[in-house]
Short mmCIF file of C-alpha atoms in Angstrom, two decimals:
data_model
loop_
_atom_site.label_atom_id
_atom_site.label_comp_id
_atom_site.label_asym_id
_atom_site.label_seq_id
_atom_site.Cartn_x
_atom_site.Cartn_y
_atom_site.Cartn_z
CA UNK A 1 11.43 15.45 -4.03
CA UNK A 2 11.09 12.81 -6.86
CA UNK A 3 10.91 13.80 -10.40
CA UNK A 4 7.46 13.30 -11.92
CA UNK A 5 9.43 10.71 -14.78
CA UNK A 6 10.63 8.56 -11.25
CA UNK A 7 7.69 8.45 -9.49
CA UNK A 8 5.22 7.13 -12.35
CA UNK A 9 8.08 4.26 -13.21
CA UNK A 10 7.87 3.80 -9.54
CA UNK A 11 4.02 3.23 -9.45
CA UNK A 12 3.94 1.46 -12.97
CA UNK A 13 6.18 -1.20 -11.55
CA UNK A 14 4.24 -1.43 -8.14
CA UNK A 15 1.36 -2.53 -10.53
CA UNK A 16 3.34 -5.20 -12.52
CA UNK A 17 3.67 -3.33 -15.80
CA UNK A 18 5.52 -2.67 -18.20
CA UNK A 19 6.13 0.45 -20.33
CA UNK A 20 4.23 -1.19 -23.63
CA UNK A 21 1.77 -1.70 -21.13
CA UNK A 22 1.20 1.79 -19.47
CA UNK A 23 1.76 2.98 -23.33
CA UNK A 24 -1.23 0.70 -24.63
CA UNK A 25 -3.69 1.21 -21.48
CA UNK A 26 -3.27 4.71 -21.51
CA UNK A 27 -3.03 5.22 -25.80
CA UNK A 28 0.41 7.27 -25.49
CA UNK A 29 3.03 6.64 -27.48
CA UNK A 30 5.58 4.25 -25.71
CA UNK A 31 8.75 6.36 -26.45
CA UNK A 32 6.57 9.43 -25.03
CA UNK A 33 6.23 7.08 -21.95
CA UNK A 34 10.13 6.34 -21.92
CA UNK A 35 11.31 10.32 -22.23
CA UNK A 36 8.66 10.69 -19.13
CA UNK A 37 10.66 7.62 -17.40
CA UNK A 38 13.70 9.19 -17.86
CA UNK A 39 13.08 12.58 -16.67
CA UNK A 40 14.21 13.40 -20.36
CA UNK A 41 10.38 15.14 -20.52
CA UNK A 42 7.81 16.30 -18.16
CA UNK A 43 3.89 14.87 -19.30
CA UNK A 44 1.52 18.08 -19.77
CA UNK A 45 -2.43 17.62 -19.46
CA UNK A 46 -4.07 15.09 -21.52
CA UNK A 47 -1.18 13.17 -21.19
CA UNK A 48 -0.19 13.43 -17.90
CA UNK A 49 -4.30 12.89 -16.80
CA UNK A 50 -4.12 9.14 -19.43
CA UNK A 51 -1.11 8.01 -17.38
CA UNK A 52 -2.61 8.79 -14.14
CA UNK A 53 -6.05 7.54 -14.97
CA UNK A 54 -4.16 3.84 -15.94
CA UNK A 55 -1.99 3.78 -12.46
CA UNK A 56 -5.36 4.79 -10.59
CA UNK A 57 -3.28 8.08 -9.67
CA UNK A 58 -4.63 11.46 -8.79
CA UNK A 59 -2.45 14.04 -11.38
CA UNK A 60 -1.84 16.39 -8.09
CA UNK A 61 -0.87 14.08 -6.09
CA UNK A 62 2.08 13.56 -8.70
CA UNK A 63 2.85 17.06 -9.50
CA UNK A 64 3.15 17.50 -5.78
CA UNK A 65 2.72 21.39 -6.15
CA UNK A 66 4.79 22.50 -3.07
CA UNK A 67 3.84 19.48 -0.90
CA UNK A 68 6.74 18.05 1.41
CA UNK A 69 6.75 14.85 2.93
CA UNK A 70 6.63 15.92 6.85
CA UNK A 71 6.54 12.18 8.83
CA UNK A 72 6.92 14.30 12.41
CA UNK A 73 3.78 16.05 11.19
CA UNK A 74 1.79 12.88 10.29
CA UNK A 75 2.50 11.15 13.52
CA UNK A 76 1.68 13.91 15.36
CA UNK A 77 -1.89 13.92 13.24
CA UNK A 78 -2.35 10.57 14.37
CA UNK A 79 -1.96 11.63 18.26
CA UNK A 80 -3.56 14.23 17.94
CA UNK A 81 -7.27 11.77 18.23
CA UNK A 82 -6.03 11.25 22.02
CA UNK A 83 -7.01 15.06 22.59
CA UNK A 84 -10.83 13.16 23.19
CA UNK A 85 -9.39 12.21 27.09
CA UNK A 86 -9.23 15.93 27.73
CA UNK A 87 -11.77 17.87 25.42
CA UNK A 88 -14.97 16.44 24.36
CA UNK A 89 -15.25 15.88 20.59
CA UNK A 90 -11.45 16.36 20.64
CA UNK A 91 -10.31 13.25 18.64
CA UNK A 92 -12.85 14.95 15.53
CA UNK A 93 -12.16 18.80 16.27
CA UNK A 94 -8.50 18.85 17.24
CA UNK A 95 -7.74 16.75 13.42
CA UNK A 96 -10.35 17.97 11.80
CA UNK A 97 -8.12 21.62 12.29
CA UNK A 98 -4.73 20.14 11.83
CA UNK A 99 -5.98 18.14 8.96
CA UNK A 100 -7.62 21.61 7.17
CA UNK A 101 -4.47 23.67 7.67
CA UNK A 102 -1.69 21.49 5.94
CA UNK A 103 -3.83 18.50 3.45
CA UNK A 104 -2.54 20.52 0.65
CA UNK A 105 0.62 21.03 1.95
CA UNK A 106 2.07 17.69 2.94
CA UNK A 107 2.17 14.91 1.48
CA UNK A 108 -0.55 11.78 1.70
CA UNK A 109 -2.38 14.24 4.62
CA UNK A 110 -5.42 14.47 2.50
CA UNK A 111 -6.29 10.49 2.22
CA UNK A 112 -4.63 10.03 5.67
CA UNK A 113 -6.82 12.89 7.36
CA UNK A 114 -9.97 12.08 5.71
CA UNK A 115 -9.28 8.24 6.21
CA UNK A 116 -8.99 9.18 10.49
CA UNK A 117 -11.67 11.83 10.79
CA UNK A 118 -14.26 9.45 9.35
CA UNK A 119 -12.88 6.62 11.63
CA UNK A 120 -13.34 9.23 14.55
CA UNK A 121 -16.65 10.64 13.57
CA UNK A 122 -17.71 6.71 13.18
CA UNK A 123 -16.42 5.68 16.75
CA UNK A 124 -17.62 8.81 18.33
CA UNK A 125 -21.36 7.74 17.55
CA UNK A 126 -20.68 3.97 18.49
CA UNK A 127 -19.30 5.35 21.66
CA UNK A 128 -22.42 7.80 22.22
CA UNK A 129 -24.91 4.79 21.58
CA UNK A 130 -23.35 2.56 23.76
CA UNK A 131 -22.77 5.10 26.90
CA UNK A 132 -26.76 6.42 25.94
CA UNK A 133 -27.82 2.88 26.36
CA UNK A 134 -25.88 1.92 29.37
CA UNK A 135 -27.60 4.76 31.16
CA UNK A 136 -30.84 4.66 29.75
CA UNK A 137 -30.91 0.36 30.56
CA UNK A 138 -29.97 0.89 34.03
CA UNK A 139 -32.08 4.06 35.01
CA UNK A 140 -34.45 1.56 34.03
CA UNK A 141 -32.89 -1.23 36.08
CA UNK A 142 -33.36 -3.49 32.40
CA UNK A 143 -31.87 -6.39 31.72
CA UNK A 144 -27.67 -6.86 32.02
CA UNK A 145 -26.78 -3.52 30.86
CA UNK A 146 -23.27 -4.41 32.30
CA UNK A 147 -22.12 -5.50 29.12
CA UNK A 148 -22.78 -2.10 27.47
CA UNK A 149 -20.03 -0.14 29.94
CA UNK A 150 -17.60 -2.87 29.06
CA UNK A 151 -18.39 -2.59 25.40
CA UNK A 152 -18.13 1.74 25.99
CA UNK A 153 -14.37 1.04 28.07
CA UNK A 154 -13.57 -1.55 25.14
CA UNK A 155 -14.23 1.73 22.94
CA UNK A 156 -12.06 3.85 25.07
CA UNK A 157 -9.44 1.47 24.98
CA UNK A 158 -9.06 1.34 21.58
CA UNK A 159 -9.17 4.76 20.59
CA UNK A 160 -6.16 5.52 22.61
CA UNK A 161 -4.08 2.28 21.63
CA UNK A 162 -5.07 2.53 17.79
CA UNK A 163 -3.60 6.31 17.67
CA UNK A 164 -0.37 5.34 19.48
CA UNK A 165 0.10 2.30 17.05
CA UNK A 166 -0.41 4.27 13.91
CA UNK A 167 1.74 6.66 14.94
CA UNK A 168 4.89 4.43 15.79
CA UNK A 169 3.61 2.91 11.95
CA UNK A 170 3.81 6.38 10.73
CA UNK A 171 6.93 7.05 12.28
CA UNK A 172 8.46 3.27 10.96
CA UNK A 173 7.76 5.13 7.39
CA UNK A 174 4.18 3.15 6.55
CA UNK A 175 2.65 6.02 5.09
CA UNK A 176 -0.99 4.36 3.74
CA UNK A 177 -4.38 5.04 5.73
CA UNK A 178 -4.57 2.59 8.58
CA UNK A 179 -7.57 3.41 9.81
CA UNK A 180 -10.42 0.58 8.50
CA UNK A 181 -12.82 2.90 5.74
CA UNK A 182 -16.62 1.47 6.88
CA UNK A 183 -18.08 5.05 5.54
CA UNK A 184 -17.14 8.12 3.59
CA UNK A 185 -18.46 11.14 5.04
CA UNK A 186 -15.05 13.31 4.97
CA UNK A 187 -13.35 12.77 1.80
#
């Protein structure tokens, strides 16, 4: 596990700045800023939450309190959407579990998890629409409702191949969300 010091140089450079920078932006003292660098000191509250507010960091997130990076974990997260072939609702309820028992526990779970159950909750009403209007067009024998089964197997499709891909990703070490955010509704 990184040392707090290591992994705020880490993100200050990923963001092109400097130390006078991070110390001006965030109104702590640079040499305060250099002892944290250095693992010579360890930031505490209002400092620690000025640093983290300039690199757009969550403070618990860099404390990591007891979180472990766990990549087998995460790319067995990501599979675990595929569960949908078999069990109905599966790619929500099946991560939606996996995702509650260890988001505090392992590392980039939380914005991973919520990132793929609102992807799944998303897809599982685009897939209900389309298969709904399939039925209900040709019960009614209306217009070329064709397209609409193609559109629900293009859904399929994708769900299964979009899993797989992430999780070879995951495995590669690519650790962001994948998934495409449209809406919030698990954060």
């Amino acid at each position: 596990m990184n040392a707090i010091g290591e992994k705020i140089r880490e993100v200050r450079k990923k963001k092109g700045l400097s130390q006078e920078e991070l110390a001006e932006s965030s109104k702590v003292n640079l040499r305060t800023i250099q002892r944290i660098e250095n693992n010579e000191s360890e930031p505490r509250g209002k400092t620690l939450n000025l640093i983290c507010e300039v690199l757009d960091l969550n403070a618990e997130d860099i404390l990591d309190y007891g979180k472990q990076s766990d990549k087998s974990y995460l790319v067995i997260f990501h599979l675990s959407v595929i569960a949908f072939l078999v069990i109905p609702l599966g790619n929500i309820i099946l991560p939606l579990i996996l995702w509650l028992t260890k988001k505090d526990k392992i590392i980039g779970l939380k914005e991973i998890g919520a990132n793929l159950l609102n992807f799944q909750i998303i897809w599982t009403v685009f897939a209900f629409v389309t298969i709904t209007a399939f039925a209900l067009c040709k019960i009614l024998h209306y217009g070329q409702y064709e397209i609409l089964f193609y559109a629900f197997i293009a859904l399929y499709v994708l769900n299964v191949i979009l899993p797989i891909l992430f999780a070879v990703k995951m495995n590669q070490g690519k650790t962001e969300s994948l998934y495409p955010n449209l809406i919030k509704i698990v954060k």
